[in-house]
Every structure is written in structure tokens, then in C-alpha cells.
Coordinates of N, CA and C in Angstrom, one line a residue:
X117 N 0.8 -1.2 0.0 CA 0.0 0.0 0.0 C 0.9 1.2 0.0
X118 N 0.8 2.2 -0.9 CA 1.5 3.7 -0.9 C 1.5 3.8 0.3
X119 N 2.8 5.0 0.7 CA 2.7 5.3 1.9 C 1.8 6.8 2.2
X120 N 1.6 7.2 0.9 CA 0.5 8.4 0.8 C -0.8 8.3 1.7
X121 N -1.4 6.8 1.4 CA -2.5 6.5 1.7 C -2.5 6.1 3.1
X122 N -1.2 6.1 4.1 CA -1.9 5.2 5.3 C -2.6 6.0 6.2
X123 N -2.5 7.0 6.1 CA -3.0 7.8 7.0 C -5.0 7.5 7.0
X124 N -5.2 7.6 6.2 CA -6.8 7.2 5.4 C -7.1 6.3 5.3
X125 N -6.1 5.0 5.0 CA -6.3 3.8 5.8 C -6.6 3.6 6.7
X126 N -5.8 4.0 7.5 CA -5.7 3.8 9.2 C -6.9 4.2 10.1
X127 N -7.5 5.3 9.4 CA -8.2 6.2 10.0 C -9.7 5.6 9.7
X128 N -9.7 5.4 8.5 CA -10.6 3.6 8.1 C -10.9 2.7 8.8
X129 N -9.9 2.0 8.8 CA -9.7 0.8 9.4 C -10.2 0.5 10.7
X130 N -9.5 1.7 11.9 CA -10.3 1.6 12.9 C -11.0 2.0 13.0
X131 N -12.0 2.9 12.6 CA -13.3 3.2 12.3 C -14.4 1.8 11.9
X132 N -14.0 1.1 11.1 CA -14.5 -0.1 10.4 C -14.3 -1.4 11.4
X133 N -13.4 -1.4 12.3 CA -12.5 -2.8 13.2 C -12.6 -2.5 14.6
X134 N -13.3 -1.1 14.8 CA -13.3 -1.3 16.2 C -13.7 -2.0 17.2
X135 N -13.3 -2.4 18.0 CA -14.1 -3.5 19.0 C -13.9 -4.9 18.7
X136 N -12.7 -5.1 16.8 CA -12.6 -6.4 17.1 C -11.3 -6.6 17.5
X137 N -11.5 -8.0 18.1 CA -10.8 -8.8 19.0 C -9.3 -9.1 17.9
X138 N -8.1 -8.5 18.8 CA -6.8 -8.5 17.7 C -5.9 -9.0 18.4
X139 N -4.6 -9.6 18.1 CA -3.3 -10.6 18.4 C -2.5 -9.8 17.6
X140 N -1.0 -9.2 18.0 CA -0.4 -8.6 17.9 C 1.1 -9.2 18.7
X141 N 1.8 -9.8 17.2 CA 2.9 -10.1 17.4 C 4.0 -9.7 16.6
X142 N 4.9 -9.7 17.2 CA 6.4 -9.0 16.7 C 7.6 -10.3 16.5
X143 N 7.9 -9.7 15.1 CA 8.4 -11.0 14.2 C 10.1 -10.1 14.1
X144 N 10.9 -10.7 15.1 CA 12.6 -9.8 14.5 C 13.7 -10.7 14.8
X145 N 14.5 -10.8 13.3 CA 15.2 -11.6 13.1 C 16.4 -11.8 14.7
X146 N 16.3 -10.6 14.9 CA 17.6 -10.4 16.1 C 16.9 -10.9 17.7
X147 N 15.2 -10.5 17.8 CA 14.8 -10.9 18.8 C 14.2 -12.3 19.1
X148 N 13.6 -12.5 17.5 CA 13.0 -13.4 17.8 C 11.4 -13.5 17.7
X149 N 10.4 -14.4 17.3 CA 8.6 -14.1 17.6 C 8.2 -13.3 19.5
X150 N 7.7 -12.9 19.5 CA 7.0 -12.6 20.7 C 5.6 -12.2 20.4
X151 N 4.9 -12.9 21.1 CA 3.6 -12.2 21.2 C 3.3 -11.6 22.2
X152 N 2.7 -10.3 21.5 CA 2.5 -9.6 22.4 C 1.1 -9.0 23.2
X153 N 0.4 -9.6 22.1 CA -1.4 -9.4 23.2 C -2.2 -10.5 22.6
X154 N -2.9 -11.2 23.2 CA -4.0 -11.7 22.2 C -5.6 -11.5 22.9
X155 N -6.2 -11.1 21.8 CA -7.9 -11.6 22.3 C -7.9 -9.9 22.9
X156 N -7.4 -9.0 22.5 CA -7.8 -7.9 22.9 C -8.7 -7.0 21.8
X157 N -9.5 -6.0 22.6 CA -10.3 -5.1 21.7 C -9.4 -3.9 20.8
X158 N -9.8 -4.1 19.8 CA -9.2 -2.8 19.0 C -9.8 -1.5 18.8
X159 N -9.0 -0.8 19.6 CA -9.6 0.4 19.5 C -9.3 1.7 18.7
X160 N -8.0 1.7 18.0 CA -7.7 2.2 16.8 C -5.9 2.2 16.6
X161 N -6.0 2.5 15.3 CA -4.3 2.5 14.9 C -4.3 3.8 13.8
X162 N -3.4 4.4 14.4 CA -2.7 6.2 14.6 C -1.6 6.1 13.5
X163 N -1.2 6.7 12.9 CA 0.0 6.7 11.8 C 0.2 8.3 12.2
X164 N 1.4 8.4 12.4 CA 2.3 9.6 12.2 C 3.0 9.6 11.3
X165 N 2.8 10.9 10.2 CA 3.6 10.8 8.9 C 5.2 11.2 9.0
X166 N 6.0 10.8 8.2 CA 7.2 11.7 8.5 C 7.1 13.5 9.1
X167 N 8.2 13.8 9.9 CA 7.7 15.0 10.1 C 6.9 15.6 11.3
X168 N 5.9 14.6 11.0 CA 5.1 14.6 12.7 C 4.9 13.4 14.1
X169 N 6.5 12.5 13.8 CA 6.6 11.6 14.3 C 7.1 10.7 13.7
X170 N 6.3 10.3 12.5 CA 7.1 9.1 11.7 C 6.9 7.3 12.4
X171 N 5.5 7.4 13.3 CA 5.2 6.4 13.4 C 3.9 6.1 13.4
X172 N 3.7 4.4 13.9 CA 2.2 4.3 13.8 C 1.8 3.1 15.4
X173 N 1.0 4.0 15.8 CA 0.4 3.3 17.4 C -0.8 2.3 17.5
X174 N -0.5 1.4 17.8 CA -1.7 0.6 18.1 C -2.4 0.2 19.0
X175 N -3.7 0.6 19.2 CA -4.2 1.0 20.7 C -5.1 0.0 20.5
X176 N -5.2 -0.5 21.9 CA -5.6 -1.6 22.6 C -6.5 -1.1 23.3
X177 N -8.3 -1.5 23.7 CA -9.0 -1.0 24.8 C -10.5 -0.9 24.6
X178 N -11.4 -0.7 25.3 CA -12.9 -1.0 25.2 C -13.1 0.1 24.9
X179 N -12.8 1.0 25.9 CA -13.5 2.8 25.6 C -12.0 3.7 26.0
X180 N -11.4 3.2 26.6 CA -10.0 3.8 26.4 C -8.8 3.1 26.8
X181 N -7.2 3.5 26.4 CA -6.3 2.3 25.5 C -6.0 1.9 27.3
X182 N -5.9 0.9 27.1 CA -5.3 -0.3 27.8 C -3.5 -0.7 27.5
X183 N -3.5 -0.8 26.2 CA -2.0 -1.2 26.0 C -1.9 -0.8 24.8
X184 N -0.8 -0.2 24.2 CA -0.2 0.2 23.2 C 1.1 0.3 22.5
X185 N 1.1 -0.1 21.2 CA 2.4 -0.7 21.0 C 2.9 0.0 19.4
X186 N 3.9 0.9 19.6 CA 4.3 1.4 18.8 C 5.0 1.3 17.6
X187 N 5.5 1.5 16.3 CA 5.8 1.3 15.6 C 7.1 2.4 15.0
X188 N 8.1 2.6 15.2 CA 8.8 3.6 14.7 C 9.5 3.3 13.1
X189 N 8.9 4.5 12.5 CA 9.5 4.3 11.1 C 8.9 3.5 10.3
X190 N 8.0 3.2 10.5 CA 7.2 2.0 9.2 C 7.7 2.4 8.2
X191 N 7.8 1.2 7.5 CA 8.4 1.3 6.0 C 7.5 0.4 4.9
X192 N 6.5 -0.1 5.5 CA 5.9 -1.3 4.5 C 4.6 -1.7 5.5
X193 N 3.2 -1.6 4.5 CA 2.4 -1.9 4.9 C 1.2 -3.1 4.4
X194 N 1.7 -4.0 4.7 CA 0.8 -5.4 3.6 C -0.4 -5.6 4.0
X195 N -1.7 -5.9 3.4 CA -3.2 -6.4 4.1 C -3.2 -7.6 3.5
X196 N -4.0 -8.7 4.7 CA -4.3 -9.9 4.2 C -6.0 -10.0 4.4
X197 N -6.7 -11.0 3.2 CA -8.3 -11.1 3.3 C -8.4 -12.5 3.1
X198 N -9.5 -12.8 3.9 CA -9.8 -14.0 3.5 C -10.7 -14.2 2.1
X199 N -11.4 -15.1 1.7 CA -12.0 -15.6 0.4 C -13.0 -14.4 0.4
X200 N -13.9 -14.0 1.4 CA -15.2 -13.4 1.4 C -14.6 -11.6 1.3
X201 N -13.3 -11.5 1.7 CA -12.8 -10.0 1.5 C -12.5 -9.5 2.9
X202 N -13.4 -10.0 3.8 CA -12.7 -9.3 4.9 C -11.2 -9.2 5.1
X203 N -11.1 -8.1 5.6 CA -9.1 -8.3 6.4 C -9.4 -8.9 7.8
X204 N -7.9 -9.9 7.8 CA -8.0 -10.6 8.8 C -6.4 -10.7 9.3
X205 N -5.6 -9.8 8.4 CA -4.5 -9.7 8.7 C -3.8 -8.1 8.3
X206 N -2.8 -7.7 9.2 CA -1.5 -6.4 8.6 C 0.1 -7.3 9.0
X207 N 0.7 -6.5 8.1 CA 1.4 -6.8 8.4 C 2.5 -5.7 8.8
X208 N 3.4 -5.1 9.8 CA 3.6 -3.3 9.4 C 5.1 -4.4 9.9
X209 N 6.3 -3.5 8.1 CA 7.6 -3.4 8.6 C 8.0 -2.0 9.0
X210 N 9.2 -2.0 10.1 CA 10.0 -1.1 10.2 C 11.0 -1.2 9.5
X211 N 12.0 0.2 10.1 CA 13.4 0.7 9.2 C 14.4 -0.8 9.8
X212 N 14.1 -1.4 11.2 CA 15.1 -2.4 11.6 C 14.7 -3.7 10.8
X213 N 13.9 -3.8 10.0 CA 13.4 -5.1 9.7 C 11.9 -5.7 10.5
X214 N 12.2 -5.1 11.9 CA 11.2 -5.7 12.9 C 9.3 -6.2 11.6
X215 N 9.3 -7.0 11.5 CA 7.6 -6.8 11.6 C 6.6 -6.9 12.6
X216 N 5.5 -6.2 12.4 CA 4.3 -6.2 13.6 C 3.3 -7.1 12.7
X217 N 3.1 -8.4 13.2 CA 1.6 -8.4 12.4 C 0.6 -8.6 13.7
X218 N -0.7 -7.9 12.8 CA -1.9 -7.7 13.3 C -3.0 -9.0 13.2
X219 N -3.4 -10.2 14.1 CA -4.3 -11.1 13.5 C -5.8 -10.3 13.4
X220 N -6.9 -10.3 13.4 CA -7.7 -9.6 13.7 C -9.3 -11.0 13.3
X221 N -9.5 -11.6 15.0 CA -10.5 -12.7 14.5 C -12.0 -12.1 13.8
X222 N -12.4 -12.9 13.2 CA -13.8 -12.4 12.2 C -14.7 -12.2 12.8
X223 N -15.5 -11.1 12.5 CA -16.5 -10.3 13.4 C -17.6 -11.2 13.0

């Protein structure tokens, strides 16, 4: 996805996904898999463009964030769908390689 667009994405996205239940794990060749939440509510994901931060936040929470987990520098933003079209997956790289993927179970 351009990186023009994520901001409209994002702003989408959790508008359209809020309240579903997301698994958020970090994939780095140096650290290693970790997961890092599962079965939590999504309450929205923030992109900061270069300039105004240059990252993107992922907030975790019913009516306000509980846990959040940042992303510095994205460089790459992949969507996965199942057959029917929903997304049921992101994938966000950084500048270190790290990836974040987002599972996101079907509403």
C-alpha cells in the first residue's frame, strides 16, 4: 500500500474494526517471535507521517487504550483477506526489519 495512503487507511480501518478482538505479534530476526497481546479489543491505529513523528500506534482498549504498542518508522504496509474479502490480517515493517503483524478474528 503507498505510503500516501496510510493515514486514510488507518483512519478507516479503525473506524470499520473497532471493538474487534486482535493478536499482535512482533516478528525480529535479532529478537526473535514474541507475542505480544492476544484476544484484545481494537480500539484504533494512529499513523504519524514523517515530520510529525514518523510512526504508527496501536491501541488496545474497550473505551480507552489499555495497552499500546508502537511502531517507529514503518516502511511497509501489507493487508491480508480472506475468500469473502474481509481483512484478517496487517502486516507493518520497520526501518530495523522488525515486523508487527496484526491477526484480527472475524467479526
Amino acid at each position: 500500500m503507498p505510503r500516501e495512503r496510510w493515514g486514510e487507511f488507518f483512519d478507516q480501518f479503525s473506524d470499520g474494526n473497532r471493538g474487534r478482538q486482535i493478536s499482535i505479534e512482533s516478528i525480529s530476526l535479532e529478537l526473535g517471535d514474541e507475542t505480544l497481546i492476544q484476544n484484545a479489543p481494537l480500539l484504533a491505529i494512529v499513523y504519524d507521517r514523517p515530520g510529525k513523528g514518523n510512526d504508527l500506534v496501536i491501541e488496545v482498549g474497550k473505551d480507552e487504550v489499555t495497552y499500546a504498542h508502537a511502531i517507529n518508522a514503518p516502511t511497509e504496509v501489507l493487508t491480508g483477506q480472506n475468500s469473502t474479502g474481509q481483512m484478517i490480517a496487517l502486516c507493518i515493517s520497520d526501518a530495523t526489519g522488525t515486523k508487527t503483524l496484526i491477526k484480527l478474528q472475524p467479526s
